[in-house]
Amino acid sequence: MVPGTKTFRESIRISRNTGAGEFPSQAAALRKFGRIRDFVFVLDGDKANDERPVRRIQDAAGFTVPVFFLPSGKAPEDWTWTRLRDRRKGVLAELGSDSKDLSLRMDRIDSLYAVAAGKPGEVAKSKLRTLAEEFQRTAPEICRAVARDKVRRPSSEFQPFVANMADALQNWRAN
């Protein structure tokens, strides 16, 4: 970040959850209306080893637009589920739970989905939605709570992502 500047939550808008396959058409539309240089694309970590989505976004944008990946190499819901097992105090407080309660709920949900067929990321999505409903939250709210906890930790796997986003924001401000 630029020293002496402050970024407010309202300064950055995060669009709705969408699939990587939809990003090229969004990039093309943003290019058409002259807004593409104001955007950063963030893909799920499980897409990091596939160069095709990035290439399609770049082609549609008409220049090298920033494309970042969430950490872990997994679907975000799978990463979140694994990190929830850490039962960090900040996340527990946001959920209004304690370590034992969260562990019991997760164990029960794991048992329910143990025989579920499907891609691991889809199973993790279902498990996380089930847990979110129990806490009267949404799955994205739980993902954000876990991510906030990880961002606060200097040694977390989120730090390279945070650094990339800070650089992108600084570059945007400079233009």
JSON list of C-alpha atoms in Angstrom, two decimals:
[
{"chain": "A", "resi": 1, "resn": "MET", "atom": "CA", "xyz": [0.00, 0.00, 0.00]},
{"chain": "A", "resi": 2, "resn": "VAL", "atom": "CA", "xyz": [1.03, 3.57, -0.54]},
{"chain": "A", "resi": 3, "resn": "PRO", "atom": "CA", "xyz": [2.25, 5.10, 2.74]},
{"chain": "A", "resi": 4, "resn": "GLY", "atom": "CA", "xyz": [-0.17, 7.64, 4.10]},
{"chain": "A", "resi": 5, "resn": "THR", "atom": "CA", "xyz": [-3.17, 6.34, 2.17]},
{"chain": "A", "resi": 6, "resn": "LYS", "atom": "CA", "xyz": [-6.11, 4.53, 3.57]},
{"chain": "A", "resi": 7, "resn": "THR", "atom": "CA", "xyz": [-8.36, 2.10, 1.82]},
{"chain": "A", "resi": 8, "resn": "PHE", "atom": "CA", "xyz": [-11.94, 1.82, 2.91]},
{"chain": "A", "resi": 9, "resn": "ARG", "atom": "CA", "xyz": [-14.03, -1.29, 2.52]},
{"chain": "A", "resi": 10, "resn": "GLU", "atom": "CA", "xyz": [-16.25, 0.64, 0.10]},
{"chain": "A", "resi": 11, "resn": "SER", "atom": "CA", "xyz": [-13.22, 1.36, -2.11]},
{"chain": "A", "resi": 12, "resn": "ILE", "atom": "CA", "xyz": [-13.10, -2.19, -3.41]},
{"chain": "A", "resi": 13, "resn": "ARG", "atom": "CA", "xyz": [-16.08, -4.04, -4.75]},
{"chain": "A", "resi": 14, "resn": "ILE", "atom": "CA", "xyz": [-16.16, -7.80, -4.93]},
{"chain": "A", "resi": 15, "resn": "SER", "atom": "CA", "xyz": [-18.55, -9.12, -7.53]},
{"chain": "A", "resi": 16, "resn": "ARG", "atom": "CA", "xyz": [-20.77, -12.12, -7.12]},
{"chain": "A", "resi": 17, "resn": "ASN", "atom": "CA", "xyz": [-19.37, -15.60, -7.08]},
{"chain": "A", "resi": 18, "resn": "THR", "atom": "CA", "xyz": [-19.05, -16.90, -10.61]},
{"chain": "A", "resi": 19, "resn": "GLY", "atom": "CA", "xyz": [-17.29, -19.68, -12.42]},
{"chain": "A", "resi": 20, "resn": "ALA", "atom": "CA", "xyz": [-13.91, -19.25, -14.09]},
{"chain": "A", "resi": 21, "resn": "GLY", "atom": "CA", "xyz": [-15.59, -20.00, -17.41]},
{"chain": "A", "resi": 22, "resn": "GLU", "atom": "CA", "xyz": [-17.64, -16.80, -17.16]},
{"chain": "A", "resi": 23, "resn": "PHE", "atom": "CA", "xyz": [-14.67, -14.49, -16.60]},
{"chain": "A", "resi": 24, "resn": "PRO", "atom": "CA", "xyz": [-13.67, -14.17, -20.28]},
{"chain": "A", "resi": 25, "resn": "SER", "atom": "CA", "xyz": [-17.08, -12.78, -21.25]},
{"chain": "A", "resi": 26, "resn": "GLN", "atom": "CA", "xyz": [-16.94, -10.41, -18.27]},
{"chain": "A", "resi": 27, "resn": "ALA", "atom": "CA", "xyz": [-13.44, -9.30, -19.31]},
{"chain": "A", "resi": 28, "resn": "ALA", "atom": "CA", "xyz": [-14.65, -8.69, -22.87]},
{"chain": "A", "resi": 29, "resn": "ALA", "atom": "CA", "xyz": [-17.58, -6.58, -21.63]},
{"chain": "A", "resi": 30, "resn": "LEU", "atom": "CA", "xyz": [-15.34, -4.58, -19.29]},
{"chain": "A", "resi": 31, "resn": "ARG", "atom": "CA", "xyz": [-12.90, -4.00, -22.16]},
{"chain": "A", "resi": 32, "resn": "LYS", "atom": "CA", "xyz": [-15.72, -2.85, -24.43]},
{"chain": "A", "resi": 33, "resn": "PHE", "atom": "CA", "xyz": [-16.79, -0.22, -21.90]},
{"chain": "A", "resi": 34, "resn": "GLY", "atom": "CA", "xyz": [-13.22, 0.88, -21.09]},
{"chain": "A", "resi": 35, "resn": "ARG", "atom": "CA", "xyz": [-13.28, -0.43, -17.51]},
{"chain": "A", "resi": 36, "resn": "ILE", "atom": "CA", "xyz": [-11.02, -3.48, -17.79]},
{"chain": "A", "resi": 37, "resn": "ARG", "atom": "CA", "xyz": [-8.00, -1.71, -16.28]},
{"chain": "A", "resi": 38, "resn": "ASP", "atom": "CA", "xyz": [-9.95, -1.23, -13.02]},
{"chain": "A", "resi": 39, "resn": "PHE", "atom": "CA", "xyz": [-10.35, -4.97, -12.43]},
{"chain": "A", "resi": 40, "resn": "VAL", "atom": "CA", "xyz": [-8.49, -7.88, -10.91]},
{"chain": "A", "resi": 41, "resn": "PHE", "atom": "CA", "xyz": [-9.71, -11.42, -11.47]},
{"chain": "A", "resi": 42, "resn": "VAL", "atom": "CA", "xyz": [-9.45, -13.92, -8.62]},
{"chain": "A", "resi": 43, "resn": "LEU", "atom": "CA", "xyz": [-9.81, -17.61, -9.36]},
{"chain": "A", "resi": 44, "resn": "ASP", "atom": "CA", "xyz": [-10.21, -20.50, -6.95]},
{"chain": "A", "resi": 45, "resn": "GLY", "atom": "CA", "xyz": [-7.01, -22.20, -5.86]},
{"chain": "A", "resi": 46, "resn": "ASP", "atom": "CA", "xyz": [-7.95, -25.43, -7.63]},
{"chain": "A", "resi": 47, "resn": "LYS", "atom": "CA", "xyz": [-7.55, -23.59, -10.96]},
{"chain": "A", "resi": 48, "resn": "ALA", "atom": "CA", "xyz": [-3.94, -22.56, -10.29]},
{"chain": "A", "resi": 49, "resn": "ASN", "atom": "CA", "xyz": [-2.44, -25.42, -12.32]},
{"chain": "A", "resi": 50, "resn": "ASP", "atom": "CA", "xyz": [-4.64, -24.79, -15.35]},
{"chain": "A", "resi": 51, "resn": "GLU", "atom": "CA", "xyz": [-3.36, -22.01, -17.60]},
{"chain": "A", "resi": 52, "resn": "ARG", "atom": "CA", "xyz": [-6.43, -22.06, -19.89]},
{"chain": "A", "resi": 53, "resn": "PRO", "atom": "CA", "xyz": [-8.71, -19.83, -17.76]},
{"chain": "A", "resi": 54, "resn": "VAL", "atom": "CA", "xyz": [-5.99, -17.22, -17.40]},
{"chain": "A", "resi": 55, "resn": "ARG", "atom": "CA", "xyz": [-5.20, -17.27, -21.12]},
{"chain": "A", "resi": 56, "resn": "ARG", "atom": "CA", "xyz": [-8.90, -16.88, -22.00]},
{"chain": "A", "resi": 57, "resn": "ILE", "atom": "CA", "xyz": [-9.28, -13.94, -19.60]},
{"chain": "A", "resi": 58, "resn": "GLN", "atom": "CA", "xyz": [-6.15, -12.25, -20.98]},
{"chain": "A", "resi": 59, "resn": "ASP", "atom": "CA", "xyz": [-7.30, -12.78, -24.58]},
{"chain": "A", "resi": 60, "resn": "ALA", "atom": "CA", "xyz": [-10.73, -11.31, -23.83]},
{"chain": "A", "resi": 61, "resn": "ALA", "atom": "CA", "xyz": [-9.22, -8.38, -21.92]},
{"chain": "A", "resi": 62, "resn": "GLY", "atom": "CA", "xyz": [-6.84, -7.53, -24.74]},
{"chain": "A", "resi": 63, "resn": "PHE", "atom": "CA", "xyz": [-3.90, -7.02, -22.39]},
{"chain": "A", "resi": 64, "resn": "THR", "atom": "CA", "xyz": [-2.32, -8.57, -19.32]},
{"chain": "A", "resi": 65, "resn": "VAL", "atom": "CA", "xyz": [-4.95, -8.09, -16.64]},
{"chain": "A", "resi": 66, "resn": "PRO", "atom": "CA", "xyz": [-4.09, -9.23, -13.09]},
{"chain": "A", "resi": 67, "resn": "VAL", "atom": "CA", "xyz": [-5.32, -12.77, -12.40]},
{"chain": "A", "resi": 68, "resn": "PHE", "atom": "CA", "xyz": [-4.69, -14.17, -8.94]},
{"chain": "A", "resi": 69, "resn": "PHE", "atom": "CA", "xyz": [-5.52, -17.45, -7.25]},
{"chain": "A", "resi": 70, "resn": "LEU", "atom": "CA", "xyz": [-6.82, -18.12, -3.79]},
{"chain": "A", "resi": 71, "resn": "PRO", "atom": "CA", "xyz": [-4.29, -20.12, -1.75]},
{"chain": "A", "resi": 72, "resn": "SER", "atom": "CA", "xyz": [-4.13, -23.88, -1.27]},
{"chain": "A", "resi": 73, "resn": "GLY", "atom": "CA", "xyz": [-4.68, -25.48, -4.67]},
{"chain": "A", "resi": 74, "resn": "LYS", "atom": "CA", "xyz": [-8.12, -26.59, -3.45]},
{"chain": "A", "resi": 75, "resn": "ALA", "atom": "CA", "xyz": [-11.67, -25.37, -3.87]},
{"chain": "A", "resi": 76, "resn": "PRO", "atom": "CA", "xyz": [-12.26, -22.51, -1.38]},
{"chain": "A", "resi": 77, "resn": "GLU", "atom": "CA", "xyz": [-14.91, -24.49, 0.47]},
{"chain": "A", "resi": 78, "resn": "ASP", "atom": "CA", "xyz": [-12.54, -27.43, 0.91]},
{"chain": "A", "resi": 79, "resn": "TRP", "atom": "CA", "xyz": [-9.81, -25.09, 2.17]},
{"chain": "A", "resi": 80, "resn": "THR", "atom": "CA", "xyz": [-12.30, -23.41, 4.54]},
{"chain": "A", "resi": 81, "resn": "TRP", "atom": "CA", "xyz": [-13.52, -26.75, 5.91]},
{"chain": "A", "resi": 82, "resn": "THR", "atom": "CA", "xyz": [-9.96, -27.83, 6.64]},
{"chain": "A", "resi": 83, "resn": "ARG", "atom": "CA", "xyz": [-9.12, -24.49, 8.27]},
{"chain": "A", "resi": 84, "resn": "LEU", "atom": "CA", "xyz": [-12.27, -24.59, 10.40]},
{"chain": "A", "resi": 85, "resn": "ARG", "atom": "CA", "xyz": [-10.76, -27.64, 12.07]},
{"chain": "A", "resi": 86, "resn": "ASP", "atom": "CA", "xyz": [-8.14, -25.26, 13.53]},
{"chain": "A", "resi": 87, "resn": "ARG", "atom": "CA", "xyz": [-10.97, -23.81, 15.64]},
{"chain": "A", "resi": 88, "resn": "ARG", "atom": "CA", "xyz": [-9.35, -20.39, 15.96]},
{"chain": "A", "resi": 89, "resn": "LYS", "atom": "CA", "xyz": [-10.86, -18.14, 18.63]},
{"chain": "A", "resi": 90, "resn": "GLY", "atom": "CA", "xyz": [-11.68, -15.29, 16.24]},
{"chain": "A", "resi": 91, "resn": "VAL", "atom": "CA", "xyz": [-13.64, -17.56, 13.92]},
{"chain": "A", "resi": 92, "resn": "LEU", "atom": "CA", "xyz": [-15.41, -19.26, 16.82]},
{"chain": "A", "resi": 93, "resn": "ALA", "atom": "CA", "xyz": [-16.45, -15.88, 18.20]},
{"chain": "A", "resi": 94, "resn": "GLU", "atom": "CA", "xyz": [-17.84, -14.81, 14.80]},
{"chain": "A", "resi": 95, "resn": "LEU", "atom": "CA", "xyz": [-19.85, -18.02, 14.60]},
{"chain": "A", "resi": 96, "resn": "GLY", "atom": "CA", "xyz": [-21.03, -17.76, 18.19]},
{"chain": "A", "resi": 97, "resn": "SER", "atom": "CA", "xyz": [-19.62, -21.19, 18.93]},
{"chain": "A", "resi": 98, "resn": "ASP", "atom": "CA", "xyz": [-16.99, -22.86, 21.02]},
{"chain": "A", "resi": 99, "resn": "SER", "atom": "CA", "xyz": [-14.38, -25.41, 20.02]},
{"chain": "A", "resi": 100, "resn": "LYS", "atom": "CA", "xyz": [-16.32, -28.45, 21.23]},
{"chain": "A", "resi": 101, "resn": "ASP", "atom": "CA", "xyz": [-19.59, -27.36, 19.60]},
{"chain": "A", "resi": 102, "resn": "LEU", "atom": "CA", "xyz": [-17.93, -26.67, 16.24]},
{"chain": "A", "resi": 103, "resn": "SER", "atom": "CA", "xyz": [-16.04, -29.97, 16.36]},
{"chain": "A", "resi": 104, "resn": "LEU", "atom": "CA", "xyz": [-19.22, -31.95, 17.10]},
{"chain": "A", "resi": 105, "resn": "ARG", "atom": "CA", "xyz": [-21.14, -30.24, 14.29]},
{"chain": "A", "resi": 106, "resn": "MET", "atom": "CA", "xyz": [-18.33, -30.80, 11.80]},
{"chain": "A", "resi": 107, "resn": "ASP", "atom": "CA", "xyz": [-17.92, -34.45, 12.81]},
{"chain": "A", "resi": 108, "resn": "ARG", "atom": "CA", "xyz": [-21.66, -35.03, 12.35]},
{"chain": "A", "resi": 109, "resn": "ILE", "atom": "CA", "xyz": [-21.65, -33.35, 8.94]},
{"chain": "A", "resi": 110, "resn": "ASP", "atom": "CA", "xyz": [-18.53, -35.29, 7.91]},
{"chain": "A", "resi": 111, "resn": "SER", "atom": "CA", "xyz": [-20.37, -38.50, 8.81]},
{"chain": "A", "resi": 112, "resn": "LEU", "atom": "CA", "xyz": [-23.41, -37.48, 6.75]},
{"chain": "A", "resi": 113, "resn": "TYR", "atom": "CA", "xyz": [-21.29, -36.75, 3.68]},
{"chain": "A", "resi": 114, "resn": "ALA", "atom": "CA", "xyz": [-18.80, -39.62, 4.10]},
{"chain": "A", "resi": 115, "resn": "VAL", "atom": "CA", "xyz": [-20.50, -41.63, 1.35]},
{"chain": "A", "resi": 116, "resn": "ALA", "atom": "CA", "xyz": [-21.39, -38.70, -0.87]},
{"chain": "A", "resi": 117, "resn": "ALA", "atom": "CA", "xyz": [-20.50, -39.07, -4.53]},
{"chain": "A", "resi": 118, "resn": "GLY", "atom": "CA", "xyz": [-19.07, -36.18, -6.48]},
{"chain": "A", "resi": 119, "resn": "LYS", "atom": "CA", "xyz": [-16.01, -34.01, -6.80]},
{"chain": "A", "resi": 120, "resn": "PRO", "atom": "CA", "xyz": [-14.32, -33.19, -3.48]},
{"chain": "A", "resi": 121, "resn": "GLY", "atom": "CA", "xyz": [-14.94, -29.49, -4.03]},
{"chain": "A", "resi": 122, "resn": "GLU", "atom": "CA", "xyz": [-18.67, -30.05, -4.54]},
{"chain": "A", "resi": 123, "resn": "VAL", "atom": "CA", "xyz": [-18.90, -32.25, -1.44]},
{"chain": "A", "resi": 124, "resn": "ALA", "atom": "CA", "xyz": [-17.05, -29.59, 0.55]},
{"chain": "A", "resi": 125, "resn": "LYS", "atom": "CA", "xyz": [-19.50, -26.95, -0.76]},
{"chain": "A", "resi": 126, "resn": "SER", "atom": "CA", "xyz": [-22.43, -29.02, 0.46]},
{"chain": "A", "resi": 127, "resn": "LYS", "atom": "CA", "xyz": [-20.82, -29.62, 3.85]},
{"chain": "A", "resi": 128, "resn": "LEU", "atom": "CA", "xyz": [-20.07, -25.95, 4.28]},
{"chain": "A", "resi": 129, "resn": "ARG", "atom": "CA", "xyz": [-23.60, -24.93, 3.29]},
{"chain": "A", "resi": 130, "resn": "THR", "atom": "CA", "xyz": [-24.99, -27.38, 5.83]},
{"chain": "A", "resi": 131, "resn": "LEU", "atom": "CA", "xyz": [-22.76, -25.97, 8.56]},
{"chain": "A", "resi": 132, "resn": "ALA", "atom": "CA", "xyz": [-23.62, -22.41, 7.56]},
{"chain": "A", "resi": 133, "resn": "GLU", "atom": "CA", "xyz": [-27.34, -23.14, 7.85]},
{"chain": "A", "resi": 134, "resn": "GLU", "atom": "CA", "xyz": [-26.79, -24.48, 11.36]},
{"chain": "A", "resi": 135, "resn": "PHE", "atom": "CA", "xyz": [-25.18, -21.17, 12.32]},
{"chain": "A", "resi": 136, "resn": "GLN", "atom": "CA", "xyz": [-27.78, -19.15, 10.38]},
{"chain": "A", "resi": 137, "resn": "ARG", "atom": "CA", "xyz": [-25.05, -17.87, 8.09]},
{"chain": "A", "resi": 138, "resn": "THR", "atom": "CA", "xyz": [-24.13, -18.30, 4.46]},
{"chain": "A", "resi": 139, "resn": "ALA", "atom": "CA", "xyz": [-21.18, -20.33, 3.23]},
{"chain": "A", "resi": 140, "resn": "PRO", "atom": "CA", "xyz": [-19.45, -17.16, 1.91]},
{"chain": "A", "resi": 141, "resn": "GLU", "atom": "CA", "xyz": [-19.78, -15.55, 5.35]},
{"chain": "A", "resi": 142, "resn": "ILE", "atom": "CA", "xyz": [-17.99, -18.51, 6.92]},
{"chain": "A", "resi": 143, "resn": "CYS", "atom": "CA", "xyz": [-15.32, -18.47, 4.19]},
{"chain": "A", "resi": 144, "resn": "ARG", "atom": "CA", "xyz": [-14.73, -14.77, 4.83]},
{"chain": "A", "resi": 145, "resn": "ALA", "atom": "CA", "xyz": [-14.47, -15.29, 8.59]},
{"chain": "A", "resi": 146, "resn": "VAL", "atom": "CA", "xyz": [-11.80, -17.96, 8.12]},
{"chain": "A", "resi": 147, "resn": "ALA", "atom": "CA", "xyz": [-9.97, -15.87, 5.50]},
{"chain": "A", "resi": 148, "resn": "ARG", "atom": "CA", "xyz": [-9.98, -12.81, 7.79]},
{"chain": "A", "resi": 149, "resn": "ASP", "atom": "CA", "xyz": [-8.39, -14.92, 10.51]},
{"chain": "A", "resi": 150, "resn": "LYS", "atom": "CA", "xyz": [-5.71, -16.18, 8.11]},
{"chain": "A", "resi": 151, "resn": "VAL", "atom": "CA", "xyz": [-4.96, -12.71, 6.72]},
{"chain": "A", "resi": 152, "resn": "ARG", "atom": "CA", "xyz": [-4.24, -11.47, 10.25]},
{"chain": "A", "resi": 153, "resn": "ARG", "atom": "CA", "xyz": [-1.54, -14.13, 10.66]},
{"chain": "A", "resi": 154, "resn": "PRO", "atom": "CA", "xyz": [1.79, -13.06, 9.12]},
{"chain": "A", "resi": 155, "resn": "SER", "atom": "CA", "xyz": [2.88, -16.64, 8.41]},
{"chain": "A", "resi": 156, "resn": "SER", "atom": "CA", "xyz": [-0.35, -17.82, 6.77]},
{"chain": "A", "resi": 157, "resn": "GLU", "atom": "CA", "xyz": [-0.62, -19.11, 3.22]},
{"chain": "A", "resi": 158, "resn": "PHE", "atom": "CA", "xyz": [-2.79, -16.06, 2.47]},
{"chain": "A", "resi": 159, "resn": "GLN", "atom": "CA", "xyz": [0.10, -13.57, 2.69]},
{"chain": "A", "resi": 160, "resn": "PRO", "atom": "CA", "xyz": [1.28, -13.91, -0.96]},
{"chain": "A", "resi": 161, "resn": "PHE", "atom": "CA", "xyz": [-2.31, -13.33, -2.09]},
{"chain": "A", "resi": 162, "resn": "VAL", "atom": "CA", "xyz": [-2.59, -10.28, 0.19]},
{"chain": "A", "resi": 163, "resn": "ALA", "atom": "CA", "xyz": [0.70, -8.92, -1.19]},
{"chain": "A", "resi": 164, "resn": "ASN", "atom": "CA", "xyz": [-0.51, -9.40, -4.79]},
{"chain": "A", "resi": 165, "resn": "MET", "atom": "CA", "xyz": [-3.77, -7.60, -4.04]},
{"chain": "A", "resi": 166, "resn": "ALA", "atom": "CA", "xyz": [-1.92, -4.74, -2.31]},
{"chain": "A", "resi": 167, "resn": "ASP", "atom": "CA", "xyz": [0.37, -4.38, -5.34]},
{"chain": "A", "resi": 168, "resn": "ALA", "atom": "CA", "xyz": [-2.62, -4.38, -7.70]},
{"chain": "A", "resi": 169, "resn": "LEU", "atom": "CA", "xyz": [-4.32, -1.71, -5.60]},
{"chain": "A", "resi": 170, "resn": "GLN", "atom": "CA", "xyz": [-1.18, 0.42, -5.54]},
{"chain": "A", "resi": 171, "resn": "ASN", "atom": "CA", "xyz": [-0.81, 0.09, -9.33]},
{"chain": "A", "resi": 172, "resn": "TRP", "atom": "CA", "xyz": [-4.46, 1.03, -9.80]},
{"chain": "A", "resi": 173, "resn": "ARG", "atom": "CA", "xyz": [-4.05, 4.12, -7.63]},
{"chain": "A", "resi": 174, "resn": "ALA", "atom": "CA", "xyz": [-0.95, 5.15, -9.58]},
{"chain": "A", "resi": 175, "resn": "ASN", "atom": "CA", "xyz": [-2.81, 5.13, -12.91]}
]
